[in-house]
Amino acid sequence: MKLTRREMLKLSLLGSAALFLPVQRAAQTQISIRNRLPESALPKPFRTPFTVPPVAKPVYKSATTDYYRMTMRNSKVEILPGLQTEIWGYEATTPGPTIVADKGREVVVRHTNEIRNRNHRWTSVHLHGNASLPQYDGYASDITKPGEFKDYHYPNNQPARTLWYHDHGVHDTARNAYMGCAAFYISHDKLERSLPIPKGEYDVPLVLRDATFATNGSLIFDDQGESNLYGDVILANGKPWPRMKVERRKYRFRLLNAGVSRSFDLALSSDEPFTVIGTEGGLMPEPQEVGNMRFGMAERYEIVIDFAKYKVGDQIVLKNLQPKNNQEFSQTDVVMRFDVVAEASDKRNNQIPSELNPENHTMLLDESQAVRTRKLRFERGNGLWQINGQTWHDVIASDYKATVGNPGLNDVEIWELENNSGGWFHPVHIHLVDFKILDRNGQPPEPYELGAKDVAYVGENETVRVLAKFGPKKGKYMIHCHNLVHEDHDMMHQFEVGTGGPDPIEADPAQPLSEAEPLFTKPKPKPSPKARRRRQLRRRRLRRRRQRAVR
Ligand code: C2O
Ligand code: CU
């Protein structure tokens, strides 16, 4: 059962009334956190071995579709050595299990909410980077409460890319994601498979985030009066400042920033450049060499680091040059370390071709195709995080009718994303589409942004112009800041593509577990020739008996 619109409205009104108080505090200096594990007690960097998240196994594969079952649960895990930490996660892990998909094969995931905690209210699962139908897009107000489930359908017909699924429940996204509801979803296609870029164990998902722990090991969720949430521990694939053993060859890293509020500026301690080969929309037209890279929340960059440049025994630190307007702590200037331990054991797929995906449709879009320009201001007003003076509360109050725009299906438009504050940055995510960054304050985008994107880092006093084709689905989709505290309070709005798209809340709502239909039906196996013969004989006998009875 889902909340009725009226219940949702009531909740949201309560939520926003509460907003006006803490906002006063937001401007003040940091509220001291009681019971916080002192920085002196944190593990020293580069002691914990690096791991990659587990890969999810489908429960059933039909001719066209892979079916998965995921249960969101709380569990206690060891993140900091010697301490037990309660997390909420898909399959009770964080980062959750990676779903690996193939272009052209559908994926259906039954997500069940079994998170039992007095601070937990609901979830909504968004597959970030996927052009899902509105009812499967993790629409914030399309919630699943504990004891309910929802089946999400993903067609996988976009170019290969690094996606992630994470919580998007209205007003509670930051807490749910911070507690652990985030995981990779990686899709492959023919083109990507055909390129000689690093693959298999040399193709490494790498999700970064920060966190704050209490002395008893529990995670501290403190959003500083609904403004930001910064932790003093950097986690890479869920491990504090890990060290990874590497061979002397190229590695591909699929970087994801799953932090609530923290952005990074990544660089190598060797001062050597690395090569960016992919962005949110998959492989870039051409690789780009960069020395450092600003990396906002929810952005994905695929980078190649060539460890053949180093000797066995060398250690290279992935550093954080600390973009402004984050809160830093004593060890937030480093992320992890690579220890070169051996020669390359496998030299296949050890290249970066000079052309990757030159035919990427988004990157081939031209400004001249745009039929209109829309302006979106990301700002602080009336003590709220707003878009054009409005919030998600206004969307709810309009009975989900209000939009920031209604592009026609497949219209090409320019969206001008403006942040006129010098005090904070907003990584802006537009659902449904991939876009091309045209410029930032009139200057060309950064080299690493020369690929199809779905998040634009809109920094302090920046205006970023993006170009997108609005499709391939009709309906209502969200646009918001991916600082999850800003998103929850309430810098989120929606646009509607075309008219008559499926309703994101009503089309396929969550159901109580007790009413669950089977997730899939296996086709009945064909009977063996022997069994078929036996059945024929039996039928014949029956027929004869019946005929005799009639006579
Ligand atoms: Cu990654 Cu609307 O979210
Ligand atoms: Cu923001």
XYZ file of C-alpha atoms in Angstrom, residues 162-370:
209
model
C 28.302 2.931 -15.583
C 25.018 3.435 -13.765
C 24.110 3.176 -10.134
C 20.970 2.470 -8.203
C 20.280 4.352 -5.021
C 17.495 5.480 -2.790
C 15.291 8.411 -3.812
C 12.516 8.378 -1.163
C 10.978 11.822 -0.698
C 12.671 13.856 2.106
C 14.651 10.767 3.220
C 17.057 10.213 0.322
C 20.102 11.564 2.158
C 19.595 9.350 5.204
C 18.791 6.208 3.212
C 21.743 6.650 0.862
C 24.082 7.640 3.701
C 23.099 4.506 5.618
C 24.136 2.503 2.571
C 21.422 2.191 -0.093
C 23.666 2.636 -3.145
C 25.203 0.203 -5.644
C 26.621 -0.101 -9.141
C 24.770 -1.208 -12.259
C 27.077 -1.722 -15.211
C 25.890 -2.226 -18.768
C 27.919 -3.559 -21.673
C 27.393 -3.469 -25.427
C 29.086 -4.628 -28.609
C 31.111 -1.507 -29.257
C 32.478 -1.324 -25.722
C 33.316 -5.035 -25.760
C 35.118 -4.735 -29.089
C 37.576 -2.067 -27.880
C 40.994 -3.163 -26.501
C 40.451 -1.201 -23.249
C 41.033 -2.873 -19.855
C 38.474 -5.580 -19.067
C 37.652 -8.202 -16.484
C 39.732 -7.847 -13.315
C 41.357 -4.716 -14.805
C 37.953 -3.015 -15.128
C 37.336 -1.893 -11.552
C 34.232 -0.196 -10.112
C 35.285 2.419 -7.554
C 32.699 4.250 -5.480
C 33.809 7.042 -3.158
C 31.926 8.560 -0.262
C 32.495 9.981 3.191
C 31.018 9.149 6.587
C 31.180 10.037 10.272
C 31.204 7.398 12.978
C 30.306 7.441 16.663
C 32.512 5.902 19.330
C 30.230 2.841 19.356
C 30.715 2.397 15.601
C 27.319 3.631 14.445
C 27.039 6.072 11.562
C 26.225 9.636 12.587
C 23.700 11.348 10.341
C 23.938 15.075 10.976
C 22.973 17.386 8.149
C 23.898 20.596 9.996
C 20.376 21.966 10.016
C 19.432 20.672 6.574
C 22.415 22.240 4.864
C 25.155 19.659 4.234
C 26.609 16.413 5.512
C 30.374 15.883 5.576
C 32.234 12.955 7.077
C 35.811 12.668 8.297
C 36.278 9.152 6.897
C 36.740 8.532 3.164
C 35.406 5.183 2.009
C 36.430 3.624 -1.300
C 34.211 0.650 -2.130
C 33.116 0.779 1.502
C 36.633 0.543 2.955
C 38.427 3.386 4.778
C 41.342 4.711 2.654
C 42.190 1.261 1.246
C 45.322 0.146 -0.560
C 45.069 -1.770 -3.789
C 47.714 -4.051 -5.253
C 48.216 -3.397 -8.954
C 50.320 -4.804 -11.778
C 52.451 -2.776 -14.188
C 49.743 -2.197 -16.799
C 46.613 -0.128 -17.503
C 43.561 -0.300 -15.258
C 40.135 1.113 -15.952
C 38.328 2.570 -12.935
C 34.617 3.296 -13.016
C 34.468 6.197 -10.590
C 31.241 7.050 -8.814
C 30.825 9.721 -6.160
C 28.104 8.438 -3.830
C 28.741 11.027 -1.138
C 25.806 12.998 0.231
C 27.475 16.429 -0.015
C 31.184 15.929 -0.655
C 32.826 16.666 -3.976
C 36.411 15.675 -4.731
C 39.196 16.989 -6.912
C 41.142 13.869 -7.812
C 44.838 13.717 -8.719
C 47.720 11.245 -8.443
C 50.574 11.822 -5.984
C 53.047 11.110 -8.814
C 51.735 14.223 -10.618
C 51.258 11.981 -13.669
C 48.055 12.524 -15.637
C 45.351 9.881 -16.073
C 43.056 9.353 -19.036
C 39.303 9.866 -18.923
C 37.514 7.507 -21.315
C 33.918 7.635 -20.140
C 31.292 9.836 -18.529
C 27.752 9.133 -17.276
C 26.510 8.361 -20.805
C 29.270 5.821 -21.507
C 32.417 6.000 -23.609
C 33.406 9.488 -24.765
C 34.012 10.192 -28.439
C 37.743 10.502 -27.664
C 39.869 9.913 -24.562
C 41.020 12.982 -22.609
C 44.181 13.218 -20.565
C 43.838 15.212 -17.354
C 46.019 16.045 -14.371
C 43.174 16.486 -11.937
C 39.426 16.311 -12.075
C 36.614 17.945 -10.133
C 34.210 15.190 -9.217
C 30.739 16.035 -7.905
C 28.137 13.854 -6.269
C 26.523 11.266 -8.593
C 28.966 11.966 -11.405
C 30.603 8.955 -13.022
C 33.915 9.088 -14.812
C 35.710 6.121 -16.287
C 39.425 6.712 -16.074
C 42.449 4.690 -17.107
C 45.573 4.788 -14.940
C 48.705 3.351 -16.502
C 50.795 1.723 -13.783
C 53.371 0.645 -16.369
C 54.812 4.126 -15.799
C 56.004 2.992 -12.381
C 58.379 0.389 -10.942
C 57.448 -2.582 -8.829
C 57.516 -1.277 -5.268
C 56.162 2.175 -6.134
C 53.188 3.532 -4.245
C 50.828 6.045 -5.827
C 48.258 7.881 -3.747
C 44.920 8.993 -5.136
C 44.682 12.459 -3.644
C 41.795 14.816 -3.033
C 42.773 18.409 -3.823
C 39.638 19.522 -1.965
C 37.321 21.694 -4.063
C 36.055 24.730 -2.176
C 32.963 24.768 0.025
C 33.405 21.262 1.333
C 34.182 20.690 4.980
C 37.616 19.073 5.307
C 39.141 16.984 8.092
C 42.668 15.799 8.835
C 42.586 12.838 6.424
C 40.148 13.958 3.717
C 43.007 15.011 1.434
C 43.658 11.373 0.471
C 41.384 8.657 -0.914
C 43.331 5.423 -1.410
C 46.712 4.090 -2.500
C 47.893 1.905 -5.374
C 50.831 -0.371 -4.600
C 52.621 -1.609 -7.701
C 53.468 -5.196 -6.779
C 54.108 -7.111 -10.009
C 54.692 -7.095 -13.740
C 51.549 -7.407 -15.894
C 50.284 -10.978 -15.853
C 47.950 -10.282 -18.779
C 48.774 -7.783 -21.504
C 45.590 -8.093 -23.526
C 43.207 -5.128 -23.601
C 45.919 -2.827 -22.441
C 45.268 0.110 -24.781
C 43.392 3.359 -25.107
C 42.296 3.779 -28.732
C 42.322 7.357 -29.990
C 38.642 6.989 -30.918
C 36.195 5.443 -28.476
C 32.605 6.219 -29.393
C 32.626 8.953 -32.059
C 28.993 8.245 -32.966
C 27.556 9.016 -29.528
C 24.157 10.574 -30.357
C 24.193 13.042 -27.508
C 27.632 14.361 -28.439
C 26.562 14.724 -32.075
C 23.726 17.070 -31.069
C 24.250 20.633 -32.189
C 23.089 23.810 -30.524
C 21.351 24.824 -33.759
C 18.873 21.954 -33.293
C 17.516 23.460 -30.075
